[in-house]
PDB file of C-alpha atoms in Angstrom:
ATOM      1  CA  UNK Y   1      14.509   6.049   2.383  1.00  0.00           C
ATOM      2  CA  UNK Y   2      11.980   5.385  -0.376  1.00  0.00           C
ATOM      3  CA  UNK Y   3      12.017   9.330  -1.581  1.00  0.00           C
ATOM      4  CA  UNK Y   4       8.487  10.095  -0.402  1.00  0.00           C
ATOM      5  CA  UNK Y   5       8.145  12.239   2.510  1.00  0.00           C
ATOM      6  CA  UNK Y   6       5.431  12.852   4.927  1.00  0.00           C
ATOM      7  CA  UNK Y   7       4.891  15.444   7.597  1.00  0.00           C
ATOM      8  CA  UNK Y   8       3.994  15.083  10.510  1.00  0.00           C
ATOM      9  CA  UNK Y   9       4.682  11.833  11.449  1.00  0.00           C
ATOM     10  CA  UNK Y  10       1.958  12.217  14.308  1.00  0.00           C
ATOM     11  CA  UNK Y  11      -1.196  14.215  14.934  1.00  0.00           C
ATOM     12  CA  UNK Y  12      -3.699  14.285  17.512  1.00  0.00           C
ATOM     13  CA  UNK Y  13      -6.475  16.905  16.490  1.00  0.00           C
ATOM     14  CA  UNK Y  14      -9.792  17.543  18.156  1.00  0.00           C
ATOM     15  CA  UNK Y  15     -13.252  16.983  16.029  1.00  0.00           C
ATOM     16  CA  UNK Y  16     -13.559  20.405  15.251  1.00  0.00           C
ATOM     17  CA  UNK Y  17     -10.117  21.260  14.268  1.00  0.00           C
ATOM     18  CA  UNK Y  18      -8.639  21.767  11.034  1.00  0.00           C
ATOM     19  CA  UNK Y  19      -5.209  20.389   9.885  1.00  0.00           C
ATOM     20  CA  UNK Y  20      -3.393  19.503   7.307  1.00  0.00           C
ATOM     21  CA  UNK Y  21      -0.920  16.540   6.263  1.00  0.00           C
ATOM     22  CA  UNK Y  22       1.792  17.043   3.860  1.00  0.00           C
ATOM     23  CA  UNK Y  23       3.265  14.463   1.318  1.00  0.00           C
ATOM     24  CA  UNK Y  24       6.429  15.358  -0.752  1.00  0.00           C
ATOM     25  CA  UNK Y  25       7.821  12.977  -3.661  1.00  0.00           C
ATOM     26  CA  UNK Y  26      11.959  13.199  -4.556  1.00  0.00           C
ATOM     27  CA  UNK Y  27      11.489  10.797  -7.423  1.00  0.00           C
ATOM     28  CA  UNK Y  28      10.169  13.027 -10.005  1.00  0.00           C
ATOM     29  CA  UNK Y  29       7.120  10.925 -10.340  1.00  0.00           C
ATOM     30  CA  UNK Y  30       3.721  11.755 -12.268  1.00  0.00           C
ATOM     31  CA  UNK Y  31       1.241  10.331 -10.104  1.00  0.00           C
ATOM     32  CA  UNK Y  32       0.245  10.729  -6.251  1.00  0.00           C
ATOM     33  CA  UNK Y  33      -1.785   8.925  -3.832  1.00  0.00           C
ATOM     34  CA  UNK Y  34      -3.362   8.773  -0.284  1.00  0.00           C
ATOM     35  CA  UNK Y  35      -4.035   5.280   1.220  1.00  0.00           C
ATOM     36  CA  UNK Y  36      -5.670   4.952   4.664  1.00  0.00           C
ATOM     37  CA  UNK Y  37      -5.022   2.092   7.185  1.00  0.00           C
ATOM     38  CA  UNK Y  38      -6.445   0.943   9.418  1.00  0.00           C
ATOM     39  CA  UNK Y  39      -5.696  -2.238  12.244  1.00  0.00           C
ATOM     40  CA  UNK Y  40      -6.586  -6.071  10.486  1.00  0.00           C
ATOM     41  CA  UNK Y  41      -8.433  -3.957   7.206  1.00  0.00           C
ATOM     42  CA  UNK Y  42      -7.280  -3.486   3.826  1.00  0.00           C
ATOM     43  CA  UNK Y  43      -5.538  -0.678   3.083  1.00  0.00           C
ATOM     44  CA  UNK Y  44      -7.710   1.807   1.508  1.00  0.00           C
ATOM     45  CA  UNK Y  45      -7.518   3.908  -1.610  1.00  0.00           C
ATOM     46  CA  UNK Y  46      -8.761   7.693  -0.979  1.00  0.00           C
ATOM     47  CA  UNK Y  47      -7.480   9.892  -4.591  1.00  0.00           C
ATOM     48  CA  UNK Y  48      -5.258   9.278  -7.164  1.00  0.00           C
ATOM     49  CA  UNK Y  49      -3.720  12.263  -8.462  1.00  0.00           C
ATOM     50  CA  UNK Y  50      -1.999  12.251 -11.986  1.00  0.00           C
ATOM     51  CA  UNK Y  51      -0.107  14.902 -13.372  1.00  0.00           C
ATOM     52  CA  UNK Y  52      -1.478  17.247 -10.494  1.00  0.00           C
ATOM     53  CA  UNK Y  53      -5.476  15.808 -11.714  1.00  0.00           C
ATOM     54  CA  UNK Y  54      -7.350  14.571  -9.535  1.00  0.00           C
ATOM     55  CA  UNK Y  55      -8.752  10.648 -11.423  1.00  0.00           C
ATOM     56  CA  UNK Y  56      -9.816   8.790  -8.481  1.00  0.00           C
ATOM     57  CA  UNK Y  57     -12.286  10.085  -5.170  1.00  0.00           C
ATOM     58  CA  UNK Y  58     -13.080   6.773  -3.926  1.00  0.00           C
ATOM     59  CA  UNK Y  59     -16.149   8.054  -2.622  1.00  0.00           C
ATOM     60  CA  UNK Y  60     -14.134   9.563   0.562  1.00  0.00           C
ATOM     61  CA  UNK Y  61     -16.368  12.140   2.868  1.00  0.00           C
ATOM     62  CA  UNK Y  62     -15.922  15.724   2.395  1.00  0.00           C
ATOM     63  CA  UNK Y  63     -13.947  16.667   5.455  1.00  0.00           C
ATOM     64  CA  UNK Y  64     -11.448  15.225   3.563  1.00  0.00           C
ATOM     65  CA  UNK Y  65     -10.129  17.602   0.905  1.00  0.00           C
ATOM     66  CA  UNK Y  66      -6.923  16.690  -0.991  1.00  0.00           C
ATOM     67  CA  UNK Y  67      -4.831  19.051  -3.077  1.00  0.00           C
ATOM     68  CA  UNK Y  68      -2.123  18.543  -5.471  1.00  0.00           C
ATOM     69  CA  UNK Y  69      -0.784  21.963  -6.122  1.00  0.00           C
ATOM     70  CA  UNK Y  70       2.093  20.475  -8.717  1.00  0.00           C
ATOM     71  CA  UNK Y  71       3.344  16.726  -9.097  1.00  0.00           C
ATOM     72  CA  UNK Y  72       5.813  16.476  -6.418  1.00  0.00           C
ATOM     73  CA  UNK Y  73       3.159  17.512  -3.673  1.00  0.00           C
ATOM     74  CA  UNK Y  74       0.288  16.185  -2.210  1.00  0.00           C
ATOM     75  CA  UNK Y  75      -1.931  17.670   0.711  1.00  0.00           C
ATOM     76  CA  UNK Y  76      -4.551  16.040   2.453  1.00  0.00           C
ATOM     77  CA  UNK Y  77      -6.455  18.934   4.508  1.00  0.00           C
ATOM     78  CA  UNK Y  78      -8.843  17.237   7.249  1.00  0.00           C
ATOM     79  CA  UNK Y  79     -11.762  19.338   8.857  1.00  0.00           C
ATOM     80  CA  UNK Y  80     -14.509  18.076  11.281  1.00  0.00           C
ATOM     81  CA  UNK Y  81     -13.457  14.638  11.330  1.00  0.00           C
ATOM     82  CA  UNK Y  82     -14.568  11.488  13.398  1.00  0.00           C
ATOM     83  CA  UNK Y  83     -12.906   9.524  16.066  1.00  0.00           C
ATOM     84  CA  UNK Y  84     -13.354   6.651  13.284  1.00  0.00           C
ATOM     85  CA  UNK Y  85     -11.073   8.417  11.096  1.00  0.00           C
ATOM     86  CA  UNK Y  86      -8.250   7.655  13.550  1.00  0.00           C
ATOM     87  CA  UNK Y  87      -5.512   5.947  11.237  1.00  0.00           C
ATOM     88  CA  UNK Y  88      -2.409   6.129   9.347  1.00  0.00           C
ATOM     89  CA  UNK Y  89      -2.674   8.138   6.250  1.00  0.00           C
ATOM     90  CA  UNK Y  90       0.111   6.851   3.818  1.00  0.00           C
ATOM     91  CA  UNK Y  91       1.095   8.708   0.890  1.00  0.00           C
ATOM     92  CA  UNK Y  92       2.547   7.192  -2.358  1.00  0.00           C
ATOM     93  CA  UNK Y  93       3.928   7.674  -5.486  1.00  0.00           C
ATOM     94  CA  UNK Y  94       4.579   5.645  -8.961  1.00  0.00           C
ATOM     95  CA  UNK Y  95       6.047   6.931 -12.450  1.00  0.00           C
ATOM     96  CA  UNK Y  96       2.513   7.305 -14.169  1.00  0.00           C
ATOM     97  CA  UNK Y  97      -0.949   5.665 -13.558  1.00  0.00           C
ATOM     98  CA  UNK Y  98      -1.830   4.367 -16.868  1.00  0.00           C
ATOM     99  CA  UNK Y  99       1.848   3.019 -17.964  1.00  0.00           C
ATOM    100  CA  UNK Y 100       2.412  -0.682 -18.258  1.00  0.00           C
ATOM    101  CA  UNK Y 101       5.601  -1.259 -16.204  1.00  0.00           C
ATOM    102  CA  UNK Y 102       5.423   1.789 -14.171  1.00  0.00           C
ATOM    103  CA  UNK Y 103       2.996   0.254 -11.731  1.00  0.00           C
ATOM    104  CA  UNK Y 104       5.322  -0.252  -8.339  1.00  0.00           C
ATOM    105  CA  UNK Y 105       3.957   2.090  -5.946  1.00  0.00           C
ATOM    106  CA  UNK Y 106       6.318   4.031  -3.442  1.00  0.00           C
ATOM    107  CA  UNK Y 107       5.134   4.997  -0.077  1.00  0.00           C
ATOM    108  CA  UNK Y 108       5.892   7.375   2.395  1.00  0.00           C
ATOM    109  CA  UNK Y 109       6.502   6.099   6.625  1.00  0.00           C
ATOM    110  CA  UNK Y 110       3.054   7.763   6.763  1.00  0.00           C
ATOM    111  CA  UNK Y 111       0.708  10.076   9.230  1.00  0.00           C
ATOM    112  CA  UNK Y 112      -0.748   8.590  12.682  1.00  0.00           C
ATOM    113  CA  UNK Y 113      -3.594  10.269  13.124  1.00  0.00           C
ATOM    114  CA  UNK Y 114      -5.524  10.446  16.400  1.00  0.00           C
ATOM    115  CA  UNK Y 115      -8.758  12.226  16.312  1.00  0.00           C
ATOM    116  CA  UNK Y 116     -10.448  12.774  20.142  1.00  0.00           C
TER     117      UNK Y 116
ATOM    118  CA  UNK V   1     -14.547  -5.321  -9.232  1.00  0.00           C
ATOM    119  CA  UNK V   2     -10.855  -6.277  -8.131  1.00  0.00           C
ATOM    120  CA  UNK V   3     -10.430  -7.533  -4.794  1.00  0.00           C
ATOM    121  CA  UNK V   4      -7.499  -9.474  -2.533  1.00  0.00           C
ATOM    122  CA  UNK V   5      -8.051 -11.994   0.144  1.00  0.00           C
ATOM    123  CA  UNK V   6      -5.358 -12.941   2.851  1.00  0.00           C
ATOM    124  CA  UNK V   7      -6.805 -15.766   5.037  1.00  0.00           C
ATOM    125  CA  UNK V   8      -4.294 -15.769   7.730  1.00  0.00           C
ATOM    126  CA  UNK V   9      -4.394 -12.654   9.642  1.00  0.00           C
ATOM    127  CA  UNK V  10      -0.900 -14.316  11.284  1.00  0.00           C
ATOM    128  CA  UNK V  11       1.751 -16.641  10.191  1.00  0.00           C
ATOM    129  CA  UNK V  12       4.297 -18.291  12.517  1.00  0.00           C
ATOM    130  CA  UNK V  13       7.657 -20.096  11.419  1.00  0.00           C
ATOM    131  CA  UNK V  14      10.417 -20.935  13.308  1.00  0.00           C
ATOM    132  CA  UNK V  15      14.012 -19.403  11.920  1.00  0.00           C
ATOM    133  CA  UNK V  16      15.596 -22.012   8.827  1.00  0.00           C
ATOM    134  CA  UNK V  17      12.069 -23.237   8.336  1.00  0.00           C
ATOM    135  CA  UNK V  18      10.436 -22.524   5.054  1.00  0.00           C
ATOM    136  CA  UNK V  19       7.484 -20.125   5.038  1.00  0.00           C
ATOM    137  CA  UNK V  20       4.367 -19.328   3.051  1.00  0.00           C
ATOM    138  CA  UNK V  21       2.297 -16.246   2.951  1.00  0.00           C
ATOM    139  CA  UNK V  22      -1.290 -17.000   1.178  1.00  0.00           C
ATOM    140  CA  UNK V  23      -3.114 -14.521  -1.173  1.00  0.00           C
ATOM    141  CA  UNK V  24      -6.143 -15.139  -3.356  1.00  0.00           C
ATOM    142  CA  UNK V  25      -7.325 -12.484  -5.801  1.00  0.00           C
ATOM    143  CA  UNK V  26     -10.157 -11.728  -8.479  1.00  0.00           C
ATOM    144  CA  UNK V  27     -10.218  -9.300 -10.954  1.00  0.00           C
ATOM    145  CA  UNK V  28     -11.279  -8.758 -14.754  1.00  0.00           C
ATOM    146  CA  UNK V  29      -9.414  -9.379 -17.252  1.00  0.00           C
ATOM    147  CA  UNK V  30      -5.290 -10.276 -16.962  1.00  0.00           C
ATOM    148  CA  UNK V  31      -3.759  -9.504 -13.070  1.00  0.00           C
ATOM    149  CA  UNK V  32      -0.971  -7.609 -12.353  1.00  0.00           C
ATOM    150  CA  UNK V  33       0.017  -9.237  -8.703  1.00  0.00           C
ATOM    151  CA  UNK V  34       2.046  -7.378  -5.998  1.00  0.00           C
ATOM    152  CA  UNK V  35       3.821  -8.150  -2.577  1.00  0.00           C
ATOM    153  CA  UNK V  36       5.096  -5.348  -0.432  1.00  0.00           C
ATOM    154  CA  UNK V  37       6.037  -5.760   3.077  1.00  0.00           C
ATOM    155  CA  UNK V  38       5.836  -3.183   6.425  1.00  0.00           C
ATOM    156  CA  UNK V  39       8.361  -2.899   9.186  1.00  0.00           C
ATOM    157  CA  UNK V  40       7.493  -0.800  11.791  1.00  0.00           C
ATOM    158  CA  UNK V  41       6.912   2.516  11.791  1.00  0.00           C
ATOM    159  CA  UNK V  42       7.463   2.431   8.315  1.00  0.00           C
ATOM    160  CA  UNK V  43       6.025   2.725   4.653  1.00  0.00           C
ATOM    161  CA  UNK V  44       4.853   0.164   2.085  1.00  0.00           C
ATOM    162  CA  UNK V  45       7.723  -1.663   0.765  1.00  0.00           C
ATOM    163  CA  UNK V  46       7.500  -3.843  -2.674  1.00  0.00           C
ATOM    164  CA  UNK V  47       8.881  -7.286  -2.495  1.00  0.00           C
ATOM    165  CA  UNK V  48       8.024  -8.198  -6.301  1.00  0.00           C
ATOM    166  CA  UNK V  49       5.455  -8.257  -9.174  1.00  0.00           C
ATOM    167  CA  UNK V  50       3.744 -10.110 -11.226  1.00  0.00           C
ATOM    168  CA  UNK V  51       2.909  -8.729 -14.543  1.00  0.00           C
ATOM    169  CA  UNK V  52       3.058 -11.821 -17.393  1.00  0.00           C
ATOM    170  CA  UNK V  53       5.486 -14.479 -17.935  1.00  0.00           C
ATOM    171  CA  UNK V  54       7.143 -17.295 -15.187  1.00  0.00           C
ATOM    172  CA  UNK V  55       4.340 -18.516 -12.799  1.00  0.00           C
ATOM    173  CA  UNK V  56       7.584 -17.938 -10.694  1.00  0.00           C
ATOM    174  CA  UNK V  57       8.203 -14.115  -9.688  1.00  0.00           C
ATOM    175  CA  UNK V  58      11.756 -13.646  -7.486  1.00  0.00           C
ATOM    176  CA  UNK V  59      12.401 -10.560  -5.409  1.00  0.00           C
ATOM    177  CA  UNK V  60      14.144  -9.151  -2.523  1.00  0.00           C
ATOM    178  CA  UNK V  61      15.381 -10.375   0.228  1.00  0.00           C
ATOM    179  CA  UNK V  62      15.134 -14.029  -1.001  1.00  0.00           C
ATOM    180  CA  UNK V  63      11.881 -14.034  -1.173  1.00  0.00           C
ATOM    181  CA  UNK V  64       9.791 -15.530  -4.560  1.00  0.00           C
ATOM    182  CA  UNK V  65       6.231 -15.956  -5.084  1.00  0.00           C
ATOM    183  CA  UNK V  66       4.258 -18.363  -7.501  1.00  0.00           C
ATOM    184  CA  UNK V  67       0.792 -17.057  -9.646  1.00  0.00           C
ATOM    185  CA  UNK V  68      -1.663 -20.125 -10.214  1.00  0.00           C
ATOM    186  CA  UNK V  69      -4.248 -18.812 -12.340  1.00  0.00           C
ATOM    187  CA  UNK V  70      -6.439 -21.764 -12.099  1.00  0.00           C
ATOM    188  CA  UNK V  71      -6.346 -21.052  -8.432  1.00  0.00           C
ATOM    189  CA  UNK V  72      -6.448 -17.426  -8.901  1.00  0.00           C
ATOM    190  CA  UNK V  73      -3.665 -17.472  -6.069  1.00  0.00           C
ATOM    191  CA  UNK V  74      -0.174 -15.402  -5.473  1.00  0.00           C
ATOM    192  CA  UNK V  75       1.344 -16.764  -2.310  1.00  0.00           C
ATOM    193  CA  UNK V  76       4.346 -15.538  -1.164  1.00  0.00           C
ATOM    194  CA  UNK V  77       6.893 -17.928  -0.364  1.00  0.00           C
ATOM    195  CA  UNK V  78      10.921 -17.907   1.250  1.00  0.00           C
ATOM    196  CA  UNK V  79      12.831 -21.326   1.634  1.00  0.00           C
ATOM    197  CA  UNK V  80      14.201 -20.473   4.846  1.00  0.00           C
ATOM    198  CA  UNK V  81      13.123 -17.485   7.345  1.00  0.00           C
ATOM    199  CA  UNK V  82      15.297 -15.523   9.112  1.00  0.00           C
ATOM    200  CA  UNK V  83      14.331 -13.613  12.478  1.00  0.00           C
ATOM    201  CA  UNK V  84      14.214 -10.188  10.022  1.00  0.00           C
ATOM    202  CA  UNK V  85      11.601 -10.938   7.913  1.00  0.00           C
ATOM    203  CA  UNK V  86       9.224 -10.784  10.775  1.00  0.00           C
ATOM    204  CA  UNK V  87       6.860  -8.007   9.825  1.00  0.00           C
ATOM    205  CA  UNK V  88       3.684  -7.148   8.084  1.00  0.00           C
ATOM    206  CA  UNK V  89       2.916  -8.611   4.272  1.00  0.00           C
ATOM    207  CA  UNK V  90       0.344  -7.116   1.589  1.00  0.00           C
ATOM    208  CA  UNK V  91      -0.559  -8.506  -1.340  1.00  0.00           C
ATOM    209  CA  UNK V  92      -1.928  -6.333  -3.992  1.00  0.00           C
ATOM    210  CA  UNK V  93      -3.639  -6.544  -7.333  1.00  0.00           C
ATOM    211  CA  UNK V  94      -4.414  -4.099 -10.255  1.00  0.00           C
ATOM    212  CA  UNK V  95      -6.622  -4.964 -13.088  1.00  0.00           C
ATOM    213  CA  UNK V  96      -4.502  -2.851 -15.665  1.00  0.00           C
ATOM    214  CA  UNK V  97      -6.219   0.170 -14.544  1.00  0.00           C
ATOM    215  CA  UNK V  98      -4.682   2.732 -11.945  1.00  0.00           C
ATOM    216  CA  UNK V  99      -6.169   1.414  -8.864  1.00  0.00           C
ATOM    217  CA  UNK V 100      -3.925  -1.093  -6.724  1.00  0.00           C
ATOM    218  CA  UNK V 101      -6.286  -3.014  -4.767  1.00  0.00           C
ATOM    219  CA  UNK V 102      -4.581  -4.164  -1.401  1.00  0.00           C
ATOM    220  CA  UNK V 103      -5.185  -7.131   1.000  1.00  0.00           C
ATOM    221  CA  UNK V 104      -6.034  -6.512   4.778  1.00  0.00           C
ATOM    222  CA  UNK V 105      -2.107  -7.692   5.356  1.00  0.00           C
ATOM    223  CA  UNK V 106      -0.860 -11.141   6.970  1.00  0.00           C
ATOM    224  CA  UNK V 107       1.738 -10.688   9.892  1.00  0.00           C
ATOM    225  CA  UNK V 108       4.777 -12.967   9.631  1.00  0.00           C
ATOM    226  CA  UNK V 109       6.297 -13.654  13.148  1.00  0.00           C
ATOM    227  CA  UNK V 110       9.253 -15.494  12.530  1.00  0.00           C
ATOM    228  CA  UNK V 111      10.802 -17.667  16.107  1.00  0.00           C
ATOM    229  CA  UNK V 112      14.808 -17.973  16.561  1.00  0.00           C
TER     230      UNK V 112
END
């Protein structure tokens, strides 16, 4: 185990439903992160949280809205989303953002996401 | 802005046979060069870094990679593969920044 946790491991949700993924860090990290992948593309960076502020919205629609309510949790709450959103959401964590050294990211198993 | 190329979408080796995964980057200013590798079902795991020193970076699971700046290249190399190591492989890059940049992956499939 890597000591980042995601819940649930798998969600199917409809295009008008609203639901929430949950990422919790054991490692008493500063900074959090949501990835997205997707099959044969890079994996891509949605937020960047550090100590529980937000630094990074890599231009990511609104029906995503991610939440950091203190630095050892990380929500991603999805609303009205696409079938083309269909991917795993992978949550990670590292000891700061700006600290030489620090830089190794940890990752949770991640979220498969199915939206019909 | 920082980007990461992996030409090979696949890689195939047979088992005792040495293998290379290949990884091109470009970024401002100095690198700081990752591997991490995905079994299935699973997380993001980091193989080793690259931050400054040794063109040649060791990490786990016998596995070493060489940074060739000229080339602006990281691939990831193992002298002999083992049926295990079959799985998916990022490379990564970060500029100094807080953004790690990753590759679309390369998938090893390794033959006993």
């Amino acid at each position: 185990e890597t000591g980042v946790t995601q819940t649930p491991r798998h969600l199917v949700m409809g295009m008008t439903n609203k639901k929430s993924l949950k990422c919790e860090q054991h490692l008493g990290h500063n900074a959090m992160y949501w990835y997205k992948q997707s099959a044969k593309k890079p994996l891509e960076l949605m937020f960047v949280y550090s100590l529980e502020e937000r630094v990074e919205n890599n231009s990511v629609p609104s029906r995503f809205s991610p939440e950091c309510p203190n630095s050892s949790h990380l929500f991603l709450h999805l609303h009205t989303l696409q079938p083309e959103d269909s991917a795993l959401y992978l949550c990670a964590s590292s000891q700061g953002v700006w600290e030489q050294g620090h830089e190794k990211l940890f990752f949770g198993s991640g979220t498969q996401l199915s939206v019909l | 802005a920082q980007s990461v190329a992996q030409p090979e979408d696949q890689v195939n080796v047979a088992e005792g046979n040495p293998l290379t995964v290949k990884c091109t980057y470009s970024v401002s200013g100095n690198p700081y060069l990752f591997w991490y590798v995905q079994y299935p079902n699973r997380g993001l795991q980091f193989l080793l870094k690259y931050i400054t020193g040794d063109n040649l970076v060791k990490g786990s699971y016998g596995f070493e990679a060489e940074f060739n700046k000229s080339q602006t290249s990281f691939h990831l190399k193992k002298p002999s593969a083992l049926v295990s190591d079959s799985a998916l492989y990022f490379c990564a890059v970060r500029d100094g920044g807080f953004k790690t940049i990753f590759g679309a992956g390369t998938r090893l499939f390794v033959k006993a």
